[in-house]
CSV table of C-alpha atoms and ligand atoms in Angstrom, one decimal:
chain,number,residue,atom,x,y,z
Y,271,UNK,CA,0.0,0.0,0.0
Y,272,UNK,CA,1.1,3.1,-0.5
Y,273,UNK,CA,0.1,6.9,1.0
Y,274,UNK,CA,0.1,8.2,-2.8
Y,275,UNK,CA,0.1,7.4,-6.4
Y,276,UNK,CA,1.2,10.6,-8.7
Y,277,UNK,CA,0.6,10.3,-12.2
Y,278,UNK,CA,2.8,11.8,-14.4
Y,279,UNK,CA,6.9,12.7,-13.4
Y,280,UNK,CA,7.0,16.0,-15.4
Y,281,UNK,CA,7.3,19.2,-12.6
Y,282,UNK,CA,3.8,18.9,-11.1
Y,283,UNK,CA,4.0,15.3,-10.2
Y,284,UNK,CA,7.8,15.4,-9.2
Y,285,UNK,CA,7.9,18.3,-6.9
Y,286,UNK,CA,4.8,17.3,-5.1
Y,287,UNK,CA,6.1,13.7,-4.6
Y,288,UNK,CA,9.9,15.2,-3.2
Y,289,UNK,CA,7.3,17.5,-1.1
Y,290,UNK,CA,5.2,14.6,0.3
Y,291,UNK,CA,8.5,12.0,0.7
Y,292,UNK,CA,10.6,14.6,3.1
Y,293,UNK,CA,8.1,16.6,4.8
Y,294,UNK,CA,5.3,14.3,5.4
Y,295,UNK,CA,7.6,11.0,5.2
Y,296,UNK,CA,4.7,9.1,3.4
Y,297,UNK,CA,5.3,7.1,0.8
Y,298,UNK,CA,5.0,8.0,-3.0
Y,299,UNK,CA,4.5,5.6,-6.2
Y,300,UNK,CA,4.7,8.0,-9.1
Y,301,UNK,CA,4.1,6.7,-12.4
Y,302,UNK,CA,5.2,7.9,-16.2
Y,303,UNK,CA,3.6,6.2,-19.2
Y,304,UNK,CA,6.9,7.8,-20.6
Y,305,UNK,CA,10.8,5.9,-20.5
Y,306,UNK,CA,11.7,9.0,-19.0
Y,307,UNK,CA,11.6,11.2,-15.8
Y,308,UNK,CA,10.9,15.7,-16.3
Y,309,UNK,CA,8.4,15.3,-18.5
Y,310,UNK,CA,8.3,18.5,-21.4
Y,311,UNK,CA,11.6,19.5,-19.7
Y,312,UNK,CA,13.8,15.9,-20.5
Y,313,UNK,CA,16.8,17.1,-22.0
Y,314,UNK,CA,19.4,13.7,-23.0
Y,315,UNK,CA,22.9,13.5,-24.8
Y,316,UNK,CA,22.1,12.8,-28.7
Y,317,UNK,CA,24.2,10.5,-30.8
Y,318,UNK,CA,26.4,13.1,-30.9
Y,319,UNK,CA,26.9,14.0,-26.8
Y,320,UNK,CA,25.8,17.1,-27.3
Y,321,UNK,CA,22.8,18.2,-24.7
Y,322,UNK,CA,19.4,18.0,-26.4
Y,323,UNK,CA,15.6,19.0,-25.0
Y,324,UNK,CA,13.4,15.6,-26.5
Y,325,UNK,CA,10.4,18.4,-26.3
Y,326,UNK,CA,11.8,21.7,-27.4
Y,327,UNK,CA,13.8,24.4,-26.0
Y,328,UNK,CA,13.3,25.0,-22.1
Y,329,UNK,CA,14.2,28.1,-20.4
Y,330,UNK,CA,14.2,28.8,-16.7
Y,331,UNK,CA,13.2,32.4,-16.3
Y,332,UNK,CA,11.0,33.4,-13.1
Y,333,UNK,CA,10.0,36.4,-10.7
Y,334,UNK,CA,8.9,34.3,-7.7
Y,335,UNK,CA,12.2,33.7,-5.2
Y,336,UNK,CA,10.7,30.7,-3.7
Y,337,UNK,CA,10.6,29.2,-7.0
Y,338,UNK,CA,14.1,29.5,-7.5
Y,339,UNK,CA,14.9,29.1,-4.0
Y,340,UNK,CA,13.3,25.7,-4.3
Y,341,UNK,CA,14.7,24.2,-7.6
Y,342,UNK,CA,18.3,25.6,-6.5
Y,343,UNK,CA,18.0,22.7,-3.6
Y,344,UNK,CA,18.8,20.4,-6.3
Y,345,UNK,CA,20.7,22.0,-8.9
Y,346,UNK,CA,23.2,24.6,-9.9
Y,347,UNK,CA,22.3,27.1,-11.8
Y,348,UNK,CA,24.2,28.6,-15.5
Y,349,UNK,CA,23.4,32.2,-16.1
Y,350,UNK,CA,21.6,32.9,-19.5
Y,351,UNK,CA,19.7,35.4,-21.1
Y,352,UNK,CA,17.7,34.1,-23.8
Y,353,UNK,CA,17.5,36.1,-26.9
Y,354,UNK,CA,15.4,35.2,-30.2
Y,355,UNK,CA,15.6,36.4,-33.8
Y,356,UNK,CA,12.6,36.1,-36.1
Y,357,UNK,CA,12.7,36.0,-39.9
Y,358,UNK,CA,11.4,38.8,-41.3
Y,359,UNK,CA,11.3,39.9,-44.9
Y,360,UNK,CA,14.6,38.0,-45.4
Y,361,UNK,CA,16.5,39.4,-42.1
Y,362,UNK,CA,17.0,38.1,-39.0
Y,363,UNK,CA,15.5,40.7,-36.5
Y,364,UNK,CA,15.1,41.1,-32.5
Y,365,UNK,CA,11.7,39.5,-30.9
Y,366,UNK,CA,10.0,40.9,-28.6
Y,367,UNK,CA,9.7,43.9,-31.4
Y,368,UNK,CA,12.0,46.4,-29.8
Y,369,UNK,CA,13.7,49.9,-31.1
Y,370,UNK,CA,16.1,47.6,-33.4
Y,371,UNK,CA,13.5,46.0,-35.0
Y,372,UNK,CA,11.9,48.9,-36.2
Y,373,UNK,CA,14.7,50.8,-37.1
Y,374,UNK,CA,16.7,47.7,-38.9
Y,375,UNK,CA,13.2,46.5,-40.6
Y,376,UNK,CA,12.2,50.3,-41.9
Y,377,UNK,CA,15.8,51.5,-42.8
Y,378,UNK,CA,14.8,54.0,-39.8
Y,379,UNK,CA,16.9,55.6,-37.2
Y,380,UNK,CA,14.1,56.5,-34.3
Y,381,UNK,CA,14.8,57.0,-31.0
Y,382,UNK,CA,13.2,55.5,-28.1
Y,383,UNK,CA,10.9,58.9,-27.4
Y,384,UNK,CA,10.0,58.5,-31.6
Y,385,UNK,CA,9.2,55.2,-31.3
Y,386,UNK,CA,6.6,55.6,-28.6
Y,387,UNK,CA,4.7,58.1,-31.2
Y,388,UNK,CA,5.8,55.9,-34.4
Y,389,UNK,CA,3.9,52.6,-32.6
Y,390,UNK,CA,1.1,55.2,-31.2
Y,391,UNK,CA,0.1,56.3,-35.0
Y,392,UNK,CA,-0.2,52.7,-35.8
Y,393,UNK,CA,-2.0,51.3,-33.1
Y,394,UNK,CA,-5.6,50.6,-34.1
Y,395,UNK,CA,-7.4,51.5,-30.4
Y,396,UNK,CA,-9.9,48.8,-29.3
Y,397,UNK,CA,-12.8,49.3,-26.8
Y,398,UNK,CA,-12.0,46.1,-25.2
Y,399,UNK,CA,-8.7,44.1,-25.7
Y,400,UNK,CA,-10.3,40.3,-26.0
Y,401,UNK,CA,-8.3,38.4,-27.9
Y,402,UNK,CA,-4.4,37.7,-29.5
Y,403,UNK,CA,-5.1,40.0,-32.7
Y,404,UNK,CA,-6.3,43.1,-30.7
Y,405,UNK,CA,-3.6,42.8,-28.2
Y,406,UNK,CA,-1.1,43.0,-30.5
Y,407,UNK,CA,-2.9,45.3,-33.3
Y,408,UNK,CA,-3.7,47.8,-30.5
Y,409,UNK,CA,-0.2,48.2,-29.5
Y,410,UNK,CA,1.9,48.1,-32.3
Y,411,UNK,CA,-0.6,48.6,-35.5
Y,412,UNK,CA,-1.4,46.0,-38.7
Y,413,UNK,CA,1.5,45.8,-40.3
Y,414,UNK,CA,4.2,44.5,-38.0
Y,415,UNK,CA,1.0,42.5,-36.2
Y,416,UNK,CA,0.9,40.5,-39.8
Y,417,UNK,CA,4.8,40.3,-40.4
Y,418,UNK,CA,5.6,38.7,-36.8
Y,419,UNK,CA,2.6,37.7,-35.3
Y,420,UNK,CA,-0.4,36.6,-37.5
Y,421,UNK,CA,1.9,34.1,-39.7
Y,422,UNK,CA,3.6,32.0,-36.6
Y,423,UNK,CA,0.0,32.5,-34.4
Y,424,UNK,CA,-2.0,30.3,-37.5
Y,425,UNK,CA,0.8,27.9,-37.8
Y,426,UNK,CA,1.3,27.5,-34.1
Y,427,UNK,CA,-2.3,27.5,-33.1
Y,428,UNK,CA,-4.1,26.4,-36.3
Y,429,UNK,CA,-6.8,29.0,-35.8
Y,430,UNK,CA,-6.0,33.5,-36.4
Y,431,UNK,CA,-5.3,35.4,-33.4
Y,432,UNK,CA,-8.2,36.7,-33.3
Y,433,UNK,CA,-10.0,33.3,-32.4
Y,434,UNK,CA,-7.6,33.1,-28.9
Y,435,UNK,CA,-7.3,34.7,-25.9
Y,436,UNK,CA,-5.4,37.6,-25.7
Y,437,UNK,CA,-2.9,36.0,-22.9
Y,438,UNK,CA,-1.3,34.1,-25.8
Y,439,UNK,CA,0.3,36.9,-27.3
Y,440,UNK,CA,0.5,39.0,-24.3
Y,441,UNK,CA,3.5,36.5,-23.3
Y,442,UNK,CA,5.1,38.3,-25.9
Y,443,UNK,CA,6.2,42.3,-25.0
Y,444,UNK,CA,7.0,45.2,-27.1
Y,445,UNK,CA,9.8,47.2,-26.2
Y,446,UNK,CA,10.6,50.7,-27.3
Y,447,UNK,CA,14.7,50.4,-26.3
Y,448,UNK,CA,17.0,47.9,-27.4
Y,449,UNK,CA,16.6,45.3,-24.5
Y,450,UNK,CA,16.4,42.3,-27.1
Y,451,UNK,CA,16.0,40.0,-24.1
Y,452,UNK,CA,13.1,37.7,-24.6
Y,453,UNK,CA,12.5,37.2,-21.0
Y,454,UNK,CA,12.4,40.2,-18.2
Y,455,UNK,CA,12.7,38.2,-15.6
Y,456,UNK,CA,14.6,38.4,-12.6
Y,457,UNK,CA,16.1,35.1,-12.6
Y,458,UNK,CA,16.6,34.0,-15.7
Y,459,UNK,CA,19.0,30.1,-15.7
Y,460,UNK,CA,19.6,27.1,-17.2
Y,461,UNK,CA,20.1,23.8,-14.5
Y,462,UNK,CA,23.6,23.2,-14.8
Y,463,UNK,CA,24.1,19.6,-15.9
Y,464,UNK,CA,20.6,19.6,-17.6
Y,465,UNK,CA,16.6,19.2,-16.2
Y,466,UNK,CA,17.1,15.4,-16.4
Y,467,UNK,CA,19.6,15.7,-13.7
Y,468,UNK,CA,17.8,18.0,-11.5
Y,469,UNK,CA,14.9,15.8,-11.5
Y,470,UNK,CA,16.9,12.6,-10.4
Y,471,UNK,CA,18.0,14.8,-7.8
Y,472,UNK,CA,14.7,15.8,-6.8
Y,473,UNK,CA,12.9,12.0,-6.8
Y,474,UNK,CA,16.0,10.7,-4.9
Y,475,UNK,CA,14.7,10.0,-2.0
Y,476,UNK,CA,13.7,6.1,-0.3
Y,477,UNK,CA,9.9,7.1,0.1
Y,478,UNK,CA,9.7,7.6,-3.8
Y,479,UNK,CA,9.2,4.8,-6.1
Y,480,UNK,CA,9.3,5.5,-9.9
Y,481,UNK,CA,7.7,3.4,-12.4
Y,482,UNK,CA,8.1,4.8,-16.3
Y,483,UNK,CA,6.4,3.2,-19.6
Y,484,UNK,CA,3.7,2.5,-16.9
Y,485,UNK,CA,0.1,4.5,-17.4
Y,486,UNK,CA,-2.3,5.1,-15.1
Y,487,UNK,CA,-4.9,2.8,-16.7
Y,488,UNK,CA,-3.0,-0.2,-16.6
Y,489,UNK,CA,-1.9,0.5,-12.8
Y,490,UNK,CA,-4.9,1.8,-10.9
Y,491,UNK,CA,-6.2,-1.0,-10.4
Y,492,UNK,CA,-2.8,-3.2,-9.9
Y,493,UNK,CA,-1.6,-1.0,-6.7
Y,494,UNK,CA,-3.2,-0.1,-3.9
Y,495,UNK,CA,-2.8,3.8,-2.5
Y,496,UNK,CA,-4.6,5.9,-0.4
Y,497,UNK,CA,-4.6,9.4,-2.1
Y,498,UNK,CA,-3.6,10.1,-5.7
Y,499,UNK,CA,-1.9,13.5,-7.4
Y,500,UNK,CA,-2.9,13.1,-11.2
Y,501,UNK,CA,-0.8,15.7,-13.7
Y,502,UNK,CA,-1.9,14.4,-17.4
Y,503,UNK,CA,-4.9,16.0,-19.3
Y,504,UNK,CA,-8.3,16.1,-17.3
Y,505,UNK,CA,-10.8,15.0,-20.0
Y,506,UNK,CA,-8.6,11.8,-20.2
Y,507,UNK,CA,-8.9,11.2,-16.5
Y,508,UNK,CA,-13.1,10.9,-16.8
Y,509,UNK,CA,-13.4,9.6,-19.9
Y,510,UNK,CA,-13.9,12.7,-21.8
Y,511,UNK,CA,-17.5,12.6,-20.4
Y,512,UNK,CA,-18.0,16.7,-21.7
Y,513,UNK,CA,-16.2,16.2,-25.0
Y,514,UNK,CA,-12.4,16.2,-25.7
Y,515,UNK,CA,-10.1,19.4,-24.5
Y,516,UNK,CA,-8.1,20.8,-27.2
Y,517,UNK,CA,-4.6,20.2,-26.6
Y,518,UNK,CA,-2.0,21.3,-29.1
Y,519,UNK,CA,0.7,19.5,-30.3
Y,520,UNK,CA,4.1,19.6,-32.1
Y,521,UNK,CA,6.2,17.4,-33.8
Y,522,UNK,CA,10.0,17.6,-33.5
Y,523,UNK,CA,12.5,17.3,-35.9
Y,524,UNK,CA,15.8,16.5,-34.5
Y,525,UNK,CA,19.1,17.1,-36.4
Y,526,UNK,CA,23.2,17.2,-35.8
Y,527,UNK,CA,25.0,19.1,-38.1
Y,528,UNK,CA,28.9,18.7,-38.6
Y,529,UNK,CA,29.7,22.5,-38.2
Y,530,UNK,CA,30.1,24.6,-35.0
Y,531,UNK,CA,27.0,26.7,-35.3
Y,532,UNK,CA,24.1,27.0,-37.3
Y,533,UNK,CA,22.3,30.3,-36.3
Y,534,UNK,CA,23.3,33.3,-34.4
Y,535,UNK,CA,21.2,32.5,-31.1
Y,536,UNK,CA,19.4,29.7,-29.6
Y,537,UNK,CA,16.4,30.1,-31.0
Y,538,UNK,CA,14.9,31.7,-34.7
Y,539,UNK,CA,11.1,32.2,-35.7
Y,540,UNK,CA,10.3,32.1,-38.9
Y,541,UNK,CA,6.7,33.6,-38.8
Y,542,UNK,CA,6.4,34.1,-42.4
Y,543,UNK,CA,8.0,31.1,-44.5
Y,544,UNK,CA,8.6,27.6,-44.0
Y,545,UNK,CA,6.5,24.8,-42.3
Y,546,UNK,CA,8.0,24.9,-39.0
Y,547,UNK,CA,7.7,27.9,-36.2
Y,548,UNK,CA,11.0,27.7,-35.2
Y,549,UNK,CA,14.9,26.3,-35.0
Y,550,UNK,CA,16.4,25.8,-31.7
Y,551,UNK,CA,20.3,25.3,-31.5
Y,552,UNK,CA,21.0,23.8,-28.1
Y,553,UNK,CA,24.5,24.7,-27.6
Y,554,UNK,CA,23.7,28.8,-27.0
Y,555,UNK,CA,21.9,27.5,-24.1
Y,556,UNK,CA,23.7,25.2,-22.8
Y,557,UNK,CA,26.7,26.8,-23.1
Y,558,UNK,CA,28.7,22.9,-24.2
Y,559,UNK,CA,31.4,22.9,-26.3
Y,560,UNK,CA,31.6,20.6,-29.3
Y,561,UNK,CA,32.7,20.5,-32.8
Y,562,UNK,CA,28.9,19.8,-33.7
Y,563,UNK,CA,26.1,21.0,-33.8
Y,564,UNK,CA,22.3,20.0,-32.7
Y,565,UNK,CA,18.8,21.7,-33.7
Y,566,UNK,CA,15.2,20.9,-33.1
Y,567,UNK,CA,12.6,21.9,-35.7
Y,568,UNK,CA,9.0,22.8,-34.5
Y,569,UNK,CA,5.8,21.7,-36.8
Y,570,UNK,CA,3.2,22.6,-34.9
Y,571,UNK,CA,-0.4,20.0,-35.2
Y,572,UNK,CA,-3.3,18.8,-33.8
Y,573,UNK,CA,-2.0,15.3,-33.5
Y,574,UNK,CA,0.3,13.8,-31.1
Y,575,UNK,CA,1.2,14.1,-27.6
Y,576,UNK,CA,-0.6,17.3,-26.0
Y,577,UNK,CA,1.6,20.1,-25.3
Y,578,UNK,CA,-0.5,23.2,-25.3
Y,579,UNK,CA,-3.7,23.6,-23.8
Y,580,UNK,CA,-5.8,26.2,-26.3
Y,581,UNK,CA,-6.8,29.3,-24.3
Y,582,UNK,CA,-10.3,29.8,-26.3
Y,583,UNK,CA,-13.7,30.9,-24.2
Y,584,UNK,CA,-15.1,27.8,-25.8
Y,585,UNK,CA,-12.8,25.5,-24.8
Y,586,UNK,CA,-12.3,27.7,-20.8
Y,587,UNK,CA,-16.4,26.5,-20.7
Y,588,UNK,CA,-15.1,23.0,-20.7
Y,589,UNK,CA,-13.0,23.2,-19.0
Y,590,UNK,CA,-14.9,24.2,-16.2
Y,591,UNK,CA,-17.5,21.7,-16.4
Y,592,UNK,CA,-14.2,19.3,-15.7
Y,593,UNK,CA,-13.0,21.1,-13.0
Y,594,UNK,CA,-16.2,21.3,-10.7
Y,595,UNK,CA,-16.2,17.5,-11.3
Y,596,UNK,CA,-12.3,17.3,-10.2
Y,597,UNK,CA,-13.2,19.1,-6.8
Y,598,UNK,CA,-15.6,16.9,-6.1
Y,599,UNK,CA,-13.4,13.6,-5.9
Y,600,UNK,CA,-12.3,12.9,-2.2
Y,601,UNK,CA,-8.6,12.4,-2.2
Y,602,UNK,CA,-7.5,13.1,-5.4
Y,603,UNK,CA,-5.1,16.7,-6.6
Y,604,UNK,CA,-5.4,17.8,-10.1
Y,605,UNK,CA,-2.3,19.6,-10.5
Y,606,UNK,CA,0.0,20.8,-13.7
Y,607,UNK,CA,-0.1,22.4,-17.5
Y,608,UNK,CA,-2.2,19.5,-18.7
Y,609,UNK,CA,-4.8,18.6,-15.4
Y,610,UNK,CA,-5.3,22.5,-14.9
Y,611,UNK,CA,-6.0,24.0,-18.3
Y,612,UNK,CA,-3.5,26.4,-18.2
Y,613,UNK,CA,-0.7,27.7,-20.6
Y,614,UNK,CA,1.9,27.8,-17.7
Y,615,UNK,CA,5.6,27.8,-17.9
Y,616,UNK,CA,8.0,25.4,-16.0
Y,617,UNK,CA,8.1,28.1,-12.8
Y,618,UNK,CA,4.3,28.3,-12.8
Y,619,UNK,CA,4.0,24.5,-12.6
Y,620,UNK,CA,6.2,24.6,-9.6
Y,621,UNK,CA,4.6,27.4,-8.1
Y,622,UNK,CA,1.2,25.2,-8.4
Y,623,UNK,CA,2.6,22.3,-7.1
Y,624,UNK,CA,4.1,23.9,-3.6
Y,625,UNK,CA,0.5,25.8,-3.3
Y,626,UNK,CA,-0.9,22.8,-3.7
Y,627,UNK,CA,1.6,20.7,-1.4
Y,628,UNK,CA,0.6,23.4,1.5
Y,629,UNK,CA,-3.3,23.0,0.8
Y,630,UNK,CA,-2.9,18.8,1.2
Y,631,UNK,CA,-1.0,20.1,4.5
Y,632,UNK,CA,-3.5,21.7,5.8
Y,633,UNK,CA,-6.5,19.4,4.8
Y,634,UNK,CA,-4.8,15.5,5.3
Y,635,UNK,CA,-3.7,14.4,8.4
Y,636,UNK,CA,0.1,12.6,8.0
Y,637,UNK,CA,-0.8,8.8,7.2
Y,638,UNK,CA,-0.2,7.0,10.5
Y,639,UNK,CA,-2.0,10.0,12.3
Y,640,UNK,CA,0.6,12.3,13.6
Y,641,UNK,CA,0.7,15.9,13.4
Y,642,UNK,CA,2.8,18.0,11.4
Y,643,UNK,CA,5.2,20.5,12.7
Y,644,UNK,CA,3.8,23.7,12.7
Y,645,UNK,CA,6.7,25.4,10.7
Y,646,UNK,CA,6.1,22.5,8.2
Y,647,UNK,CA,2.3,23.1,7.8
Y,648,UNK,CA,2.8,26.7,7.6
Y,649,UNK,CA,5.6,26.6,5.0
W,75,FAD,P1,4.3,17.6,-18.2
W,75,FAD,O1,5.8,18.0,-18.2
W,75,FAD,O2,3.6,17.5,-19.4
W,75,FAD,O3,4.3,16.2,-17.4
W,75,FAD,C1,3.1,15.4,-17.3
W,75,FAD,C2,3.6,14.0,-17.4
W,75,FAD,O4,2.5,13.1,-17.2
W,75,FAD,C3,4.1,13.6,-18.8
W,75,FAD,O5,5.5,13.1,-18.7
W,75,FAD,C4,3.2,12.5,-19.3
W,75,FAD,O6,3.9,11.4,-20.0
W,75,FAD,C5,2.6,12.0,-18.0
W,75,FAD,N1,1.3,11.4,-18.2
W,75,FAD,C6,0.2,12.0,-18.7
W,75,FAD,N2,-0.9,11.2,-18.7
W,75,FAD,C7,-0.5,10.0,-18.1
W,75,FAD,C8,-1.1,8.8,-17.8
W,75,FAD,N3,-2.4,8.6,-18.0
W,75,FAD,N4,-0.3,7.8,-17.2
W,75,FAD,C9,1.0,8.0,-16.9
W,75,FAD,N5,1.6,9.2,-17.2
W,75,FAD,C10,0.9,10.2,-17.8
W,75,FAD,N6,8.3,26.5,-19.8
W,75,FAD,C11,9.2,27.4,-19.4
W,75,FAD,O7,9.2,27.8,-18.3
W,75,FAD,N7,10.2,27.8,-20.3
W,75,FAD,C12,10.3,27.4,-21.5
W,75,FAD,O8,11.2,27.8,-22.3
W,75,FAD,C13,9.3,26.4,-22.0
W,75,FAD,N8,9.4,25.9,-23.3
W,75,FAD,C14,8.5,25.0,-23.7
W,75,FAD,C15,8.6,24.6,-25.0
W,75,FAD,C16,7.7,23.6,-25.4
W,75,FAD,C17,7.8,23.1,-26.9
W,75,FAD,C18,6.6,23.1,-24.6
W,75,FAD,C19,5.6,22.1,-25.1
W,75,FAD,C20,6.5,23.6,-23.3
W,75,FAD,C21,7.4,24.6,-22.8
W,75,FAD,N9,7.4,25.0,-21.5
W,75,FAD,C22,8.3,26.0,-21.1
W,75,FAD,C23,6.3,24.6,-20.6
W,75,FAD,C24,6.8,23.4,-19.7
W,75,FAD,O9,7.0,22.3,-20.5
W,75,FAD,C25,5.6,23.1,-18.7
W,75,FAD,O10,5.3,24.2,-17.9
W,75,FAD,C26,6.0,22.0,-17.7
W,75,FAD,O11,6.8,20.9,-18.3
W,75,FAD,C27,4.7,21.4,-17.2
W,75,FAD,O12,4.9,20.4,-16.3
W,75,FAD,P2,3.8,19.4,-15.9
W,75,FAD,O13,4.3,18.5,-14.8
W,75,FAD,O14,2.5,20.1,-15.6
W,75,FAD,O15,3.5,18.6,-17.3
W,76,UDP,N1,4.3,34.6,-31.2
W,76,UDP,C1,4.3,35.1,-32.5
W,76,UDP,N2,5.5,35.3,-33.1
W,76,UDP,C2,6.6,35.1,-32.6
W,76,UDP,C3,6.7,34.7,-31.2
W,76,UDP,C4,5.5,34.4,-30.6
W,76,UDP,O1,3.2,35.2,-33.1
W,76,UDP,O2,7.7,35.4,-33.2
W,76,UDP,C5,3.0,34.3,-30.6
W,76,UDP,C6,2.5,32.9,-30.9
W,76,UDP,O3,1.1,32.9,-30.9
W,76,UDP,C7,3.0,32.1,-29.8
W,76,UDP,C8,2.8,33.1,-28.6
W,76,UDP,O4,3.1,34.4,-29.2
W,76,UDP,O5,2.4,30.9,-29.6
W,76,UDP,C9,3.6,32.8,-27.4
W,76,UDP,O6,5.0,32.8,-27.7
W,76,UDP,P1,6.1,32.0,-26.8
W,76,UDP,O7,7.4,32.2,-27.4
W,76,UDP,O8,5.9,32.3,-25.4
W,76,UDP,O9,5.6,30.5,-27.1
W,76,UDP,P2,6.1,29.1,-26.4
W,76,UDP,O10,7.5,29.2,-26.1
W,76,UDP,O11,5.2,28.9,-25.2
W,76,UDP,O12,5.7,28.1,-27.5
């Protein structure tokens, strides 16, 4: 018997298990249907030995201390700023838009003060700013809206901007300097030695038990637990009883190339050619060494494993109909990108899971009936 079953090893499911092994000292089976533990976040040495992400580039970046704080307890951080270029009209330009862009893309020498009036003659003003198109059209105007935005939003997404939420966009700023940062965060790291390794680190401990190609399905019924943490998509979990969520997915296309480098930074966007979104060259962010080189291609689809959930009212009305059935099972957490709905970045995740570590606190009594420290509880 065990005190808890966690499906799924990505962030969600591994911090809450390290949470519930060392501070509650119950024990935790947590499954993967995977081979692997980190879930999005696996990064592995290719063929080559050069540091790869299996699911896409993944940057650290966060504002929230005890974030950081948290994830440092099990690995060393490399400083790194991430920076991304987008193919525009034939030239590789700064994203977030930013005074360079503009400049570089008009043959225009503006100053920060011009740009604010430049962007504030092309805004189109909305009454209310609803979704991804008037976000961005509002801000900026049309024309740079349908050379960065509109192109890479359809491919990404499938549907126009203007058919998603405006947070979608909104993760992406607009800067009148020449900050060509893409993040603004005040921590901004990659795990030194890679996420894989951070996350062996953070299930190492003799109350955890890790199963991987092992589902939920086929093991809810094998093992016995007491409470369960469940981290994959929350249609799945009852039986898509209100219709299937929308998740979007991407296939990767991984390649090594015998040269040094292949782009200028770790990442390029190509919103208005080519099939894929973008190229990611691992080395910029990890910072290795080799003679070679390694890149992941995005192609964005509706098929495959789910990534992204679609922020859409439509889909937000489901969604909701799911949840009020999820708080109604005794004993059971729905916790992560995929079991909440929501677009959420690695940090976010974590955030959710400690939130959610402190609500069990404070609701289940410690399995053999003792009480928790206070300090513990109150954590
Ligand atoms: P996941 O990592 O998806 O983990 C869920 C796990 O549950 C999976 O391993 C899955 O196999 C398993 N599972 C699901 N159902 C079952 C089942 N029935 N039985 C057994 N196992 C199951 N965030 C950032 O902060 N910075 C970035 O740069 C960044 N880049 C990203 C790039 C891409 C292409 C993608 C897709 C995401 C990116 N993210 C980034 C977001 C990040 O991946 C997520 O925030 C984070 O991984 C979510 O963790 P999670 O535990 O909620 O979900
Ligand atoms: N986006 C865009 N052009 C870009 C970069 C982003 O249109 O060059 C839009 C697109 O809709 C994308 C969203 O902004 O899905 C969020 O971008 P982000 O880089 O945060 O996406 P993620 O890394 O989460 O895939």
């Amino acid at each position: 018997m065990f005190d808890w079953l966690i499906v799924g090893a990505g962030f969600a499911g591994s911090v809450l298990a390290e949470r519930i092994a060392t501070q509650r000292g119950e024990s935790v089976l947590i499954v993967d249907k995977r081979p692997h533990i980190a879930g999005n976040a696996y990064d592995h040495y290719d063929a080559a030995g050069i540091l790869v992400h299996r699911y896409g580039p993944h940057i650290f970046h966060t504002n929230a201390q005890s974030v950081f704080d948290y994830l440092s307890n099990f690995t060393s951080w490399r400083p790194y700023e991430h920076r991304v270029l987008a193919e525009v009209d034939g030239m590789l330009l700064p994203i977030p838009i930013n005074r360079t862009t503009v400049n570089r893309l008009f043959g225009l020498e503006l100053s920060s003060r011009d740009l604010v009036s430049w962007f504030a003659e092309r805004a189109e003003p909305r009454e209310e700013i609803r979704t991804s198109e008037d976000v961005v059209v509002s801000a900026i105007g049309r024309e740079l809206y349908e050379k960065f935005f509109r192109g890479y939003t359809k491919k990404q997404w499938g549907v126009e901007p203007s058919q998603l939420d405006k947070s979608v966009t909104a993760r992406v700023p607009t800067r009148v300097n020449d900050d060509d940062r893409y993040f603004s965060d005040a921590y901004q790291f990659m795990p030194e030695g890679g996420y894989t390794r951070m996350f062996e680190r953070i299930l190492a401990h003799p109350n955890i038990k890790v199963m991987l190609q092992t589902s939920f399905e086929e093991i809810r019924s094998e093992v016995s637990y007491r409470r369960l943490i469940y981290t994959g998509p929350i249609d799945e979990y009852f039986d898509f009883r209100f219709g299937k969520l929308p998740y979007r997915s991407l296939q990767f296309r991984h390649v090594t190339l015998d040269q040094p480098f292949r782009q200028p930074t770790a990442v390029v966007n190509y919103p208005q050619t080519q099939d894929y979104t973008r190229i990611t060259e691992y080395k910029h962010l990890t910072g290795q060494e080799h003679s070679k080189t390694s890149l992941t291609y995005e192609y964005p689809s509706d098929a495959g494993d789910p990534y992204y959930p679609v922020p859409r009212p439509e889909n937000m009305e489901i969604y909701k109909r799911y949840e009020a059935l999820s708080l109604d099972q005794r004993n059971v957490w729905f916790v992560g990108r995929l079991a909440t709905y929501r677009y959420y970045n690695m940090d976010q995740v974590v955030g959710q899971a400690l939130a959610t570590f402190r609500r069990i606190n404070q609701s289940v009594p410690v399995a053999d009936g003792r009480f928790l420290p206070a300090q513990i509880a109150a954590e």
